[in-house]
Short mmCIF file of N, CA and C in Angstrom, two decimals:
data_model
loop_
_atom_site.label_atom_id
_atom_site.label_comp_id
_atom_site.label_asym_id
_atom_site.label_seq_id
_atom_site.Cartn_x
_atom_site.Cartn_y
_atom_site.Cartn_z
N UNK A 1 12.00 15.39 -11.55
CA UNK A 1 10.60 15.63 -11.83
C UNK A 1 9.78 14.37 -11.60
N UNK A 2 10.07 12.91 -11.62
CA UNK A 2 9.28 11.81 -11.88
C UNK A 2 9.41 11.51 -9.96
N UNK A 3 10.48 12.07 -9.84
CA UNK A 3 10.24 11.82 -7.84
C UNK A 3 9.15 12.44 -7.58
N UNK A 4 9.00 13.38 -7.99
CA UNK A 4 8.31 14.38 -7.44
C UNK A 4 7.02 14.12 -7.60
N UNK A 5 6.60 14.00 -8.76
CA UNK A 5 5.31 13.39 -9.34
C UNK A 5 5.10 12.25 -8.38
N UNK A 6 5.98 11.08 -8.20
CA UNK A 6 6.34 9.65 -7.39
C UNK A 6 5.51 9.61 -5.71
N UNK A 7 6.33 10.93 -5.26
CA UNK A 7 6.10 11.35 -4.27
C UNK A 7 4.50 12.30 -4.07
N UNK A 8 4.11 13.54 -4.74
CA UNK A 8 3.09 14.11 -4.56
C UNK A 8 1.98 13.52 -4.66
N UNK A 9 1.73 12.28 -5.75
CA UNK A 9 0.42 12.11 -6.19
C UNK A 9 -0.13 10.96 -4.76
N UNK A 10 0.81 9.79 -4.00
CA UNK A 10 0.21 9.20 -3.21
C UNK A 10 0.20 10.10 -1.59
N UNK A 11 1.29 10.97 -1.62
CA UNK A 11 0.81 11.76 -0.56
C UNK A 11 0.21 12.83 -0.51
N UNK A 12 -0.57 13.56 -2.02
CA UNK A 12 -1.84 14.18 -1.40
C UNK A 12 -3.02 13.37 -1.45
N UNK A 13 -3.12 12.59 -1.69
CA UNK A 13 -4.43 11.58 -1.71
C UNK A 13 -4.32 10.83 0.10
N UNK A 14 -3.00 10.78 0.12
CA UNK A 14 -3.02 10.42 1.74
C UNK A 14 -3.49 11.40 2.47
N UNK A 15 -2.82 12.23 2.20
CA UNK A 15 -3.69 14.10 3.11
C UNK A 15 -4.90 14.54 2.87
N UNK A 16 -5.55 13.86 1.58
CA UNK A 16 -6.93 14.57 1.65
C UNK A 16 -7.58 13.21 2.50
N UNK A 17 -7.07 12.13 2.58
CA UNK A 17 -7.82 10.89 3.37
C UNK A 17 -7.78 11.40 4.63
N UNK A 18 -6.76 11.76 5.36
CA UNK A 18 -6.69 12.18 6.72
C UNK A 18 -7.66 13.13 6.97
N UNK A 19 -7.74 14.47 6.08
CA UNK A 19 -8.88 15.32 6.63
C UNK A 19 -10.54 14.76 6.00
N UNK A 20 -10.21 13.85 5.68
CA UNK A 20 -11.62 13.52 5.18
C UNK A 20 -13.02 13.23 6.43
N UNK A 21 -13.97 13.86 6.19
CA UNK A 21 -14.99 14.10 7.06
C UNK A 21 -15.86 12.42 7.38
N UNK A 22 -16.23 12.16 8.41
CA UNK A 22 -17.41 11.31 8.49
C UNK A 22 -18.23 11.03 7.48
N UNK A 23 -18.96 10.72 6.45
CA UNK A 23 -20.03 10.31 5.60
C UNK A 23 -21.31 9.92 6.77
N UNK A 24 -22.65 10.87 6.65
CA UNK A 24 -23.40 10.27 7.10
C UNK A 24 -24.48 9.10 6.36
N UNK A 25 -25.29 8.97 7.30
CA UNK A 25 -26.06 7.35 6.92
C UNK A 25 -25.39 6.75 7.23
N UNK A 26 -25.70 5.13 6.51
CA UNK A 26 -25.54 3.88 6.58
C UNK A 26 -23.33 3.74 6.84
N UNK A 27 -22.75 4.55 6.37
CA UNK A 27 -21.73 3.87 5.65
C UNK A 27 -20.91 4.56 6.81
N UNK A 28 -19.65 4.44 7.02
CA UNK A 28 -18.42 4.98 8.10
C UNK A 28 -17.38 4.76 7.45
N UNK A 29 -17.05 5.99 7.75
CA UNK A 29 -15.79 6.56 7.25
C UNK A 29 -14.36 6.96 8.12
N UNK A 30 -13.51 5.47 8.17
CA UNK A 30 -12.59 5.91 9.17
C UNK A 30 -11.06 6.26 7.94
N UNK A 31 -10.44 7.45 8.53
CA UNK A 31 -9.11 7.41 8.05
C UNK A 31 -8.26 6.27 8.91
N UNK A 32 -7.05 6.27 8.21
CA UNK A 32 -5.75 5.31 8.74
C UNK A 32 -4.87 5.98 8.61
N UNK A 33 -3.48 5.75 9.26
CA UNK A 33 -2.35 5.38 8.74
C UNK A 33 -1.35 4.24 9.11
N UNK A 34 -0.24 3.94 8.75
CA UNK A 34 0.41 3.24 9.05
C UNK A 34 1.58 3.41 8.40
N UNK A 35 2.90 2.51 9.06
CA UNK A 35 4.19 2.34 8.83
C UNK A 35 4.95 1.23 9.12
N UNK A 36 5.82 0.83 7.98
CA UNK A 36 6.49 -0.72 8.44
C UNK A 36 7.62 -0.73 7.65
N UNK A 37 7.88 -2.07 7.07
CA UNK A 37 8.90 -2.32 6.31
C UNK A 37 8.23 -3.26 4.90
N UNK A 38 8.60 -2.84 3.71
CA UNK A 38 8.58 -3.55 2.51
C UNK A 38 9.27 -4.61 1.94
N UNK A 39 9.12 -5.91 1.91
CA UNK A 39 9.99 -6.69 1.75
C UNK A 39 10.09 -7.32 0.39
N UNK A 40 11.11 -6.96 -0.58
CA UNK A 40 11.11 -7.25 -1.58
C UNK A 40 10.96 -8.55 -1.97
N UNK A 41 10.44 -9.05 -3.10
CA UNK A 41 10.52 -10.72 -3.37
C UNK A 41 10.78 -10.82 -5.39
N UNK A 42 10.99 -12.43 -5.73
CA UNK A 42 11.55 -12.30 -6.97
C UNK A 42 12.34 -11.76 -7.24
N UNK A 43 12.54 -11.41 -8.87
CA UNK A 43 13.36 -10.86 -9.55
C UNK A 43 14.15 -9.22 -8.82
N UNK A 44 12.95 -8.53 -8.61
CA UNK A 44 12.87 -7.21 -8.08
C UNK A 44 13.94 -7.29 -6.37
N UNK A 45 13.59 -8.67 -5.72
CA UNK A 45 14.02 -9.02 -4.36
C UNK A 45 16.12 -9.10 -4.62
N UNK A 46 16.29 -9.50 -5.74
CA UNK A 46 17.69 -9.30 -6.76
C UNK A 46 18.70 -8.19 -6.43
N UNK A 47 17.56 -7.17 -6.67
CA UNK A 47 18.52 -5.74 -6.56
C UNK A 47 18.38 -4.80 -6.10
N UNK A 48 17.31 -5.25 -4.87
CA UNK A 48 16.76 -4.10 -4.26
C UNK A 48 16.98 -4.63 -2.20
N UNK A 49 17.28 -3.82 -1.38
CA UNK A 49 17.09 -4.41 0.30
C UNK A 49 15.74 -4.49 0.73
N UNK A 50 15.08 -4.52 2.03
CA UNK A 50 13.78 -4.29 2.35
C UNK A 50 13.88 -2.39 3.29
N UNK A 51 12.78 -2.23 2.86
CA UNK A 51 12.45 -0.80 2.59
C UNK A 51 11.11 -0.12 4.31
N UNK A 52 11.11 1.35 3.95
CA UNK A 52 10.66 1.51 5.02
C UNK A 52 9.16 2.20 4.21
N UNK A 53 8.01 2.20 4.54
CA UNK A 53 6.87 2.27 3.86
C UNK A 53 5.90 2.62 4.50
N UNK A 54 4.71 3.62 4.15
CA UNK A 54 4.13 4.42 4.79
C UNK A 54 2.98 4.74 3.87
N UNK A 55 1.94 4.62 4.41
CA UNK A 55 0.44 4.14 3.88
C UNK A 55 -0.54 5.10 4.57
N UNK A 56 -1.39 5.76 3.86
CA UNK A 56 -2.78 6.82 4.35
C UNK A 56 -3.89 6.13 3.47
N UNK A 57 -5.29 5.67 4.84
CA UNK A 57 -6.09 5.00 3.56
C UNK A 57 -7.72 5.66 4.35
N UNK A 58 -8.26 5.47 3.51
CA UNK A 58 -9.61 5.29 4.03
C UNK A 58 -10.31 4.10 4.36
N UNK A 59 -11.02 3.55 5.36
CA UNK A 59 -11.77 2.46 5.37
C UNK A 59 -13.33 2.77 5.60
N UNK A 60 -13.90 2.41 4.17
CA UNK A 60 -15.45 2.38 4.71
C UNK A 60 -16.15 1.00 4.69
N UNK A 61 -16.96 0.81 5.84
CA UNK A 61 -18.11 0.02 5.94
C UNK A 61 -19.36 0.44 6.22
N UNK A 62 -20.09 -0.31 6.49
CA UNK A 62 -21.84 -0.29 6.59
C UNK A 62 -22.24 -1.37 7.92
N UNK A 63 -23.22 -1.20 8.62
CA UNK A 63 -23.06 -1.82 9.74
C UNK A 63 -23.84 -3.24 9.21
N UNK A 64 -23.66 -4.33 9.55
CA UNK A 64 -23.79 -5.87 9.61
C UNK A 64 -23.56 -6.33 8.45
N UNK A 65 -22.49 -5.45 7.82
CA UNK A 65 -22.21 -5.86 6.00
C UNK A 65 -20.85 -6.64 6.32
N UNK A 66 -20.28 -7.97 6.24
CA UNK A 66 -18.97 -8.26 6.04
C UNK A 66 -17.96 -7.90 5.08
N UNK A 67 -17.91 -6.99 4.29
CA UNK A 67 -17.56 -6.70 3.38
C UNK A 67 -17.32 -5.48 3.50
N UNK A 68 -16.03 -4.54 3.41
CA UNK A 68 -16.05 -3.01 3.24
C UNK A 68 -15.16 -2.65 1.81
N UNK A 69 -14.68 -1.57 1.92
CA UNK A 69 -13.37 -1.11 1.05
C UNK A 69 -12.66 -0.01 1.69
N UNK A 70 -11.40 -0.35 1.06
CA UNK A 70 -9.77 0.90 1.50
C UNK A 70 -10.03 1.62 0.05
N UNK A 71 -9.76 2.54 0.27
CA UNK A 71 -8.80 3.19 -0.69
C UNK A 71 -7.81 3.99 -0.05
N UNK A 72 -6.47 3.69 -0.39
CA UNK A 72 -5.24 4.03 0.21
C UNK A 72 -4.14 4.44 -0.88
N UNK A 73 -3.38 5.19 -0.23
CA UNK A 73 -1.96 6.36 -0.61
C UNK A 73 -0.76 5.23 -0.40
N UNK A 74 0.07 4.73 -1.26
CA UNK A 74 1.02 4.09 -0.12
C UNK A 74 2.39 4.47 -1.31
N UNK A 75 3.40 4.09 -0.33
CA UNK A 75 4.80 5.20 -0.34
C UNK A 75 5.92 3.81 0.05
N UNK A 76 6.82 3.75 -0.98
CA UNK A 76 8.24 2.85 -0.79
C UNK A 76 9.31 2.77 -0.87
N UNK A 77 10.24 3.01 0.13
CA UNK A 77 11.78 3.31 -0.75
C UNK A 77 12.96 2.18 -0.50
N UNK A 78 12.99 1.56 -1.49
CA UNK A 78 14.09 0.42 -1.45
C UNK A 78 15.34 1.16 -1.95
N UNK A 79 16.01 0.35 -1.23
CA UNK A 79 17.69 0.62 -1.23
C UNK A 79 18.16 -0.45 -2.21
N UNK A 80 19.01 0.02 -3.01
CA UNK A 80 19.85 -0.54 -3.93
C UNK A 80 20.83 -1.49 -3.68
N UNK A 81 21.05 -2.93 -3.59
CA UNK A 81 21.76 -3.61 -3.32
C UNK A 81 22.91 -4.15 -4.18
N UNK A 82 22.89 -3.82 -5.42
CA UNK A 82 23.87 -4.02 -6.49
C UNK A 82 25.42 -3.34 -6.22
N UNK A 83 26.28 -3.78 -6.12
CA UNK A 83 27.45 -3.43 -5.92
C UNK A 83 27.90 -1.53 -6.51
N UNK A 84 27.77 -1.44 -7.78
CA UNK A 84 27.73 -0.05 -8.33
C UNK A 84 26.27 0.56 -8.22
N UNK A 85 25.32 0.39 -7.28
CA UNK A 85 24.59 1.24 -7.17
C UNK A 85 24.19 2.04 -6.06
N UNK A 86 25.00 1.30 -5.04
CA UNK A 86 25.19 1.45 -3.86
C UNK A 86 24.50 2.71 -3.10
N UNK A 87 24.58 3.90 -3.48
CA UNK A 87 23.93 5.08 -3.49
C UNK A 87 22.84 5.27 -3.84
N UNK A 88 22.22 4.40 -4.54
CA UNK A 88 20.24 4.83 -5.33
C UNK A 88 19.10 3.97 -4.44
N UNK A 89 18.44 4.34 -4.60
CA UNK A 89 16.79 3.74 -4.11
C UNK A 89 15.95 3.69 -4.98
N UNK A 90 15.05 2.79 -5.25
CA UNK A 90 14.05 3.02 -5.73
C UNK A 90 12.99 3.19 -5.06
N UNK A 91 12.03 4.33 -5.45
CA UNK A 91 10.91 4.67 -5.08
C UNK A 91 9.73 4.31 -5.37
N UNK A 92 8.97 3.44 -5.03
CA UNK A 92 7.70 3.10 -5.36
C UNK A 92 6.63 4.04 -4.72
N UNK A 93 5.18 4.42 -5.60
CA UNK A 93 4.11 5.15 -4.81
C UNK A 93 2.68 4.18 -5.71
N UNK A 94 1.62 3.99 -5.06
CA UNK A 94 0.39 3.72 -5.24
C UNK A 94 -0.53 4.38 -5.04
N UNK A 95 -1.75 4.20 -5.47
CA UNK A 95 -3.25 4.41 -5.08
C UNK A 95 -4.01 3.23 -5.54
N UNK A 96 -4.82 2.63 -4.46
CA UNK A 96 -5.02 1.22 -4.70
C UNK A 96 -6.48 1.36 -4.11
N UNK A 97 -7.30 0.71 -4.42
CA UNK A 97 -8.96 0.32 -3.97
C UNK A 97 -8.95 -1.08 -3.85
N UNK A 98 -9.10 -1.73 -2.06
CA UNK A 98 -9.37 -2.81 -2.20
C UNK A 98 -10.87 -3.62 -1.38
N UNK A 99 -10.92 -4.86 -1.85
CA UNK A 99 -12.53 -5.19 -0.44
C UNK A 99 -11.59 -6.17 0.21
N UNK A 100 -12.36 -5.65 1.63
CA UNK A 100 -12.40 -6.39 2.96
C UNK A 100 -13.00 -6.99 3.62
N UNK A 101 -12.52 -8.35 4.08
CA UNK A 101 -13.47 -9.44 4.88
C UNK A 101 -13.20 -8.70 6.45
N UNK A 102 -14.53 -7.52 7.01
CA UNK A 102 -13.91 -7.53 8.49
C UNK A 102 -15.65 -7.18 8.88
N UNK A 103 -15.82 -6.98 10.13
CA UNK A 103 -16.87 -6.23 10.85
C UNK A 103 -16.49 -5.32 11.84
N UNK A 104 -15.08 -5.53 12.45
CA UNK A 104 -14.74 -4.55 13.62
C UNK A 104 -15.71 -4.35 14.46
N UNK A 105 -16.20 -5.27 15.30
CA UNK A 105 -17.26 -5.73 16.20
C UNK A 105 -16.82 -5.99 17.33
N UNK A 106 -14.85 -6.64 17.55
CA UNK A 106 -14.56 -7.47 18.33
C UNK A 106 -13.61 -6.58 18.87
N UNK A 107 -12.57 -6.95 20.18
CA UNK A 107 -11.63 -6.03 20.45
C UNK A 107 -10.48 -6.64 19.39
N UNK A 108 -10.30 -8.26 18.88
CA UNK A 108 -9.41 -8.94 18.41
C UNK A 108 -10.04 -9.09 17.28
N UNK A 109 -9.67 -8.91 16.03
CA UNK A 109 -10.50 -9.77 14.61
C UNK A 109 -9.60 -9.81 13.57
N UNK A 110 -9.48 -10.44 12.82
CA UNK A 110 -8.70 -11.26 11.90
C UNK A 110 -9.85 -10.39 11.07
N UNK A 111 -8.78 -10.22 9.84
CA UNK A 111 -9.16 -9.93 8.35
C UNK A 111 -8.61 -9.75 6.94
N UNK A 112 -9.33 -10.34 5.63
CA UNK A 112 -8.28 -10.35 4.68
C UNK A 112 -8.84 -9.38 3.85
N UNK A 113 -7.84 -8.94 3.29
CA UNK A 113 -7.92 -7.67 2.14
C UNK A 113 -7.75 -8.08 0.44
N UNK A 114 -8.06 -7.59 -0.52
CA UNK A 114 -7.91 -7.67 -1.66
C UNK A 114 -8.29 -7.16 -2.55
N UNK A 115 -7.09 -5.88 -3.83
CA UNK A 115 -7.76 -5.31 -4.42
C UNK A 115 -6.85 -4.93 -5.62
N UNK A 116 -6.86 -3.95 -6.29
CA UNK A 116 -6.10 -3.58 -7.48
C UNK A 116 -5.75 -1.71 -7.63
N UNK A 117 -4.79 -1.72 -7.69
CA UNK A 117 -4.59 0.08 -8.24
C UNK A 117 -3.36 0.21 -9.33
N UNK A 118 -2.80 1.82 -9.31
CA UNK A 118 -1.99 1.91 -10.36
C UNK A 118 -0.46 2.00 -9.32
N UNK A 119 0.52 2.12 -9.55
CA UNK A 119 1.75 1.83 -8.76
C UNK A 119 2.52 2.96 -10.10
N UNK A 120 3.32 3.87 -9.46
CA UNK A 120 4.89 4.17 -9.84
C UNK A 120 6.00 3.69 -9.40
N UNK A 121 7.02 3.76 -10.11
CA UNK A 121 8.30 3.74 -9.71
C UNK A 121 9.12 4.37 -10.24
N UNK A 122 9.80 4.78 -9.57
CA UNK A 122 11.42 5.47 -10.15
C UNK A 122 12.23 5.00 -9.35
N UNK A 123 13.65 5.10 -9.73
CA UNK A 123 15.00 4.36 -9.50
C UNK A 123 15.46 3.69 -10.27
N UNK A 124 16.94 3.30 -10.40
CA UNK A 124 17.91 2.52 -10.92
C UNK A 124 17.82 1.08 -11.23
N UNK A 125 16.56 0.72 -11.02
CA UNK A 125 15.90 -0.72 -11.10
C UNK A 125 16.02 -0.73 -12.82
N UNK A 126 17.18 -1.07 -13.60
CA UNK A 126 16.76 -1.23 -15.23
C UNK A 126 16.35 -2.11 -15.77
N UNK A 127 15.85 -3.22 -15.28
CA UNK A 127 15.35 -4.21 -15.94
C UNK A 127 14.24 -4.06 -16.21
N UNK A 128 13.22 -2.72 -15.42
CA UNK A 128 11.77 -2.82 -15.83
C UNK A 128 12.09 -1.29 -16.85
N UNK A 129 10.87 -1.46 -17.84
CA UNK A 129 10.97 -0.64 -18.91
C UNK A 129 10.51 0.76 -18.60
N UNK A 130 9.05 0.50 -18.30
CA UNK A 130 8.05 1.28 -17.87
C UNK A 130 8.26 1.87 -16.42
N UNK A 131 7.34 3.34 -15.91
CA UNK A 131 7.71 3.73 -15.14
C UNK A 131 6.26 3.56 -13.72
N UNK A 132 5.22 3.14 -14.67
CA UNK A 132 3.61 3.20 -14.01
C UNK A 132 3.55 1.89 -14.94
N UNK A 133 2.86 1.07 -13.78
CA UNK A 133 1.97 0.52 -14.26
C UNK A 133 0.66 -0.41 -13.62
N UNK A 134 -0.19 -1.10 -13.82
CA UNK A 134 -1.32 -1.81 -12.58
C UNK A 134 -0.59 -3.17 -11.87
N UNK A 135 -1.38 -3.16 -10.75
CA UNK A 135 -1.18 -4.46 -10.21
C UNK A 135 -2.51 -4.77 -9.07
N UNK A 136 -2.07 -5.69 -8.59
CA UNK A 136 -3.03 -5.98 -7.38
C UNK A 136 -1.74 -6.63 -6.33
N UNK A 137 -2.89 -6.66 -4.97
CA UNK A 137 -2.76 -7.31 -3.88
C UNK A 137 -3.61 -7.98 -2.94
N UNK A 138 -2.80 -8.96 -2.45
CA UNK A 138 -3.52 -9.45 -1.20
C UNK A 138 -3.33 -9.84 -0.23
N UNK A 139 -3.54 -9.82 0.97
CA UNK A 139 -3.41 -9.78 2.39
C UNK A 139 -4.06 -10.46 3.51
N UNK A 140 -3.82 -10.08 4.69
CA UNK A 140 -4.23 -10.60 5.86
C UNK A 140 -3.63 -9.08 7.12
N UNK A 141 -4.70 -9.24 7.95
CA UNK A 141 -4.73 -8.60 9.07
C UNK A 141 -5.09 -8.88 10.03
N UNK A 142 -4.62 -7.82 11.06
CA UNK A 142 -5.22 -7.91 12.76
C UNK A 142 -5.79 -7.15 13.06
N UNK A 143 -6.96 -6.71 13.81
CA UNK A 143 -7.32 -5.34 14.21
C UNK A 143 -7.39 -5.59 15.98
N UNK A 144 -6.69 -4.49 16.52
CA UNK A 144 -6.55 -4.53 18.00
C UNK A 144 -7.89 -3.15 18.40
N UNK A 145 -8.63 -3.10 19.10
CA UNK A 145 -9.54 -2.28 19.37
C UNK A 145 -9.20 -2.20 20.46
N UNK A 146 -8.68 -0.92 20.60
CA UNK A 146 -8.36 0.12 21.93
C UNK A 146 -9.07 1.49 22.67
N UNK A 147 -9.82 1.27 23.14
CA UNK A 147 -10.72 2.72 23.29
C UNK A 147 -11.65 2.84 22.19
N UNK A 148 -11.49 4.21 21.74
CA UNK A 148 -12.02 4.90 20.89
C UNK A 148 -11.10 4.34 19.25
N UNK A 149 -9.87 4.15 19.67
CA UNK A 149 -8.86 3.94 17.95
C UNK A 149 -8.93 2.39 18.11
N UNK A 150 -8.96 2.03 16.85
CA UNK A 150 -7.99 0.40 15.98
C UNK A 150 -6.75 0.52 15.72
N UNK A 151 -6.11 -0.35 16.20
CA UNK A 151 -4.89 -0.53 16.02
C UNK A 151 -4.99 -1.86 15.16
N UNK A 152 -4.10 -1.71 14.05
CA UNK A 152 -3.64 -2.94 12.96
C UNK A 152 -2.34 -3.46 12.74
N UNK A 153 -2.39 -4.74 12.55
CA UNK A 153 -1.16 -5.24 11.92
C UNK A 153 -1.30 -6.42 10.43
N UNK A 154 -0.84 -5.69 9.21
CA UNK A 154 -1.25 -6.25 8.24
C UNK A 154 -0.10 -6.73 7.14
N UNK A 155 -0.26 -7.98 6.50
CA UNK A 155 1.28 -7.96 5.90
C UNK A 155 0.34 -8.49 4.43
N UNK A 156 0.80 -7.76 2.85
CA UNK A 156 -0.31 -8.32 2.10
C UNK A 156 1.26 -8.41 0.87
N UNK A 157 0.87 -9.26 -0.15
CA UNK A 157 2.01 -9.61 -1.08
C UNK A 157 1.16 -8.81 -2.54
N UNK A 158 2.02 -7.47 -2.66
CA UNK A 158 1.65 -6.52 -4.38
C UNK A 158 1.90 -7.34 -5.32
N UNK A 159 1.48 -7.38 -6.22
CA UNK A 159 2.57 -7.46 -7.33
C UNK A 159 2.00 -6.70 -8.45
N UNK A 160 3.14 -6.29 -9.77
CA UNK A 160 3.08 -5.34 -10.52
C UNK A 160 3.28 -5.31 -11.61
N UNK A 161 2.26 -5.39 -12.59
CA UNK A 161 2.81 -6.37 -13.73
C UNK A 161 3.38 -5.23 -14.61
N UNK A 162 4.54 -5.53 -14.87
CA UNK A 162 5.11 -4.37 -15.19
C UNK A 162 6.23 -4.60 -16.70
N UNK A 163 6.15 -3.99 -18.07
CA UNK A 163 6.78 -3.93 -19.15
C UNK A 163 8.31 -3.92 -18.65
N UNK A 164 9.00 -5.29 -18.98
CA UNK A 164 10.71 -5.33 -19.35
C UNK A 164 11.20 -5.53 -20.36
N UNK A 165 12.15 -5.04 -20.40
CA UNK A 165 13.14 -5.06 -21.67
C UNK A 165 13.19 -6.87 -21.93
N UNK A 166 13.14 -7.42 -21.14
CA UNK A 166 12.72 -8.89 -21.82
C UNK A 166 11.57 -9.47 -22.21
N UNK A 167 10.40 -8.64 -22.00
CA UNK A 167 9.21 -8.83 -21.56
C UNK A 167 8.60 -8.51 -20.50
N UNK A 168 7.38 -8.88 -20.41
CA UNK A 168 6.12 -8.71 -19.17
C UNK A 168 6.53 -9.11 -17.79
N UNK A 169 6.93 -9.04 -16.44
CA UNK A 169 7.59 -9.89 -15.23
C UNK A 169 6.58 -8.77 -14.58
N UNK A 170 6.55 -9.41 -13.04
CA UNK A 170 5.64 -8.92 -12.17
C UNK A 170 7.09 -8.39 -10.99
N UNK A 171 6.77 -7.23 -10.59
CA UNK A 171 7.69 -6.80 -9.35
C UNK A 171 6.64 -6.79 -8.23
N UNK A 172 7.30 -7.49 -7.54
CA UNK A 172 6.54 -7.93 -6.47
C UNK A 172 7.22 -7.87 -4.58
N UNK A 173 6.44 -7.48 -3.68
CA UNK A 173 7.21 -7.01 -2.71
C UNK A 173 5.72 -7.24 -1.71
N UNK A 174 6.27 -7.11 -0.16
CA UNK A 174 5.37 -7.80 0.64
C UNK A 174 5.47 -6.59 1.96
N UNK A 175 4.67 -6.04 2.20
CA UNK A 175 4.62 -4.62 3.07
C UNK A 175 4.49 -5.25 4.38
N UNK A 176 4.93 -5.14 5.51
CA UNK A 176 4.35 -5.34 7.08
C UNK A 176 4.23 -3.86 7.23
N UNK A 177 2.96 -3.78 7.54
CA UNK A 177 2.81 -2.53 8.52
C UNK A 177 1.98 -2.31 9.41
N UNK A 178 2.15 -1.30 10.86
CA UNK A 178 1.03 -1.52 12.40
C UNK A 178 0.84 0.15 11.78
N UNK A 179 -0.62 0.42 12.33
CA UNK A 179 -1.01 1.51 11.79
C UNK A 179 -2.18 1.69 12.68
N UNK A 180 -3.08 2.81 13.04
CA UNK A 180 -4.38 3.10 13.59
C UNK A 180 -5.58 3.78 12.61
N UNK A 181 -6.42 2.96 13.59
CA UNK A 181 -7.76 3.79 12.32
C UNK A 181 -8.35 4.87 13.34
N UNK A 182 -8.52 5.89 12.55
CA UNK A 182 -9.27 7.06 13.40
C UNK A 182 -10.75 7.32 13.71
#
């Protein structure tokens, strides 16, 4: 049941981003997606491999504003590296709102991201208590402008401050992913 939940809540928010319509006026409304690899770090980097990860977001801006926002779906499944666990994954899912330094003006442009949402997890990971909880991130990107689509390459470091049986520790993990904006 908690996969499931894990799984449904960031991929229908990814599916309603994909069919999401233009906004007229001032503001633009592009969907995304993307796919890469998750690379665990810290404590969490311990007992978990690097993972394959898959992200649906929205990006809006306003024209000569440097500044926009994502709100994005994103999806993680690390493999278990502990000797007796050999068989489990843990599953991470988000919904995250962040602002962006970009204009997408150029065919080449550099841009950094930064923002905060709520994160699940399930899996065999026992050192964290809790199963939800907040975090933030932050990043850096590329945007390749091809035709009509953006093409991206973005690598940003989560972290998750998350209740352990020893206390408070942050699980923390670092996404690469190339993706297009529509």
């Amino acid at each position: 049941m908690r996969l499931t939940r894990l799984l449904v809540y960031p991929l229908l928010f990814s599916s309603a981003l994909l069919v999401a319509r233009p906004a007229q006026g001032q503001w633009s409304i592009a969907p995304s997606v993307a796919l890469g690899t998750a690379i665990p770090a810290g404590a969490f980097g311990r007992d978990v491999a690097e993972s394959v990860t898959l992200k649906g977001a929205l990006w809006l801006r306003a024209p000569r504003v440097p500044v926009g926002l994502t709100l994005e779906g994103m999806y993680a499944q690390f493999r278990d590296v502990r000797p007796n666990m050999s068989s489990e994954s843990t599953h991470l899912g988000a919904v995250i709102a962040n602002v962006t330094t970009r204009r997408h003006e150029r065919k080449l442009e550099l841009y950094g991201v930064a923002g905060a949402g709520w994160y699940w997890r399930d899996g065999p990971t026992d050192s964290f208590a809790e199963r939800q909880a907040p975090g933030i991130n932050v990043g850096v990107g590329e945007i390749i402008a091809l035709g009509s689509r953006d093409f991206f390459v973005e690598l940003r470091l989560h972290a998750v401050r998350t209740p352990a049986r020893t206390g408070e520790q942050w699980l923390t993990f670092m996404p690469l992913v190339i993706g297009a904006r529509f």
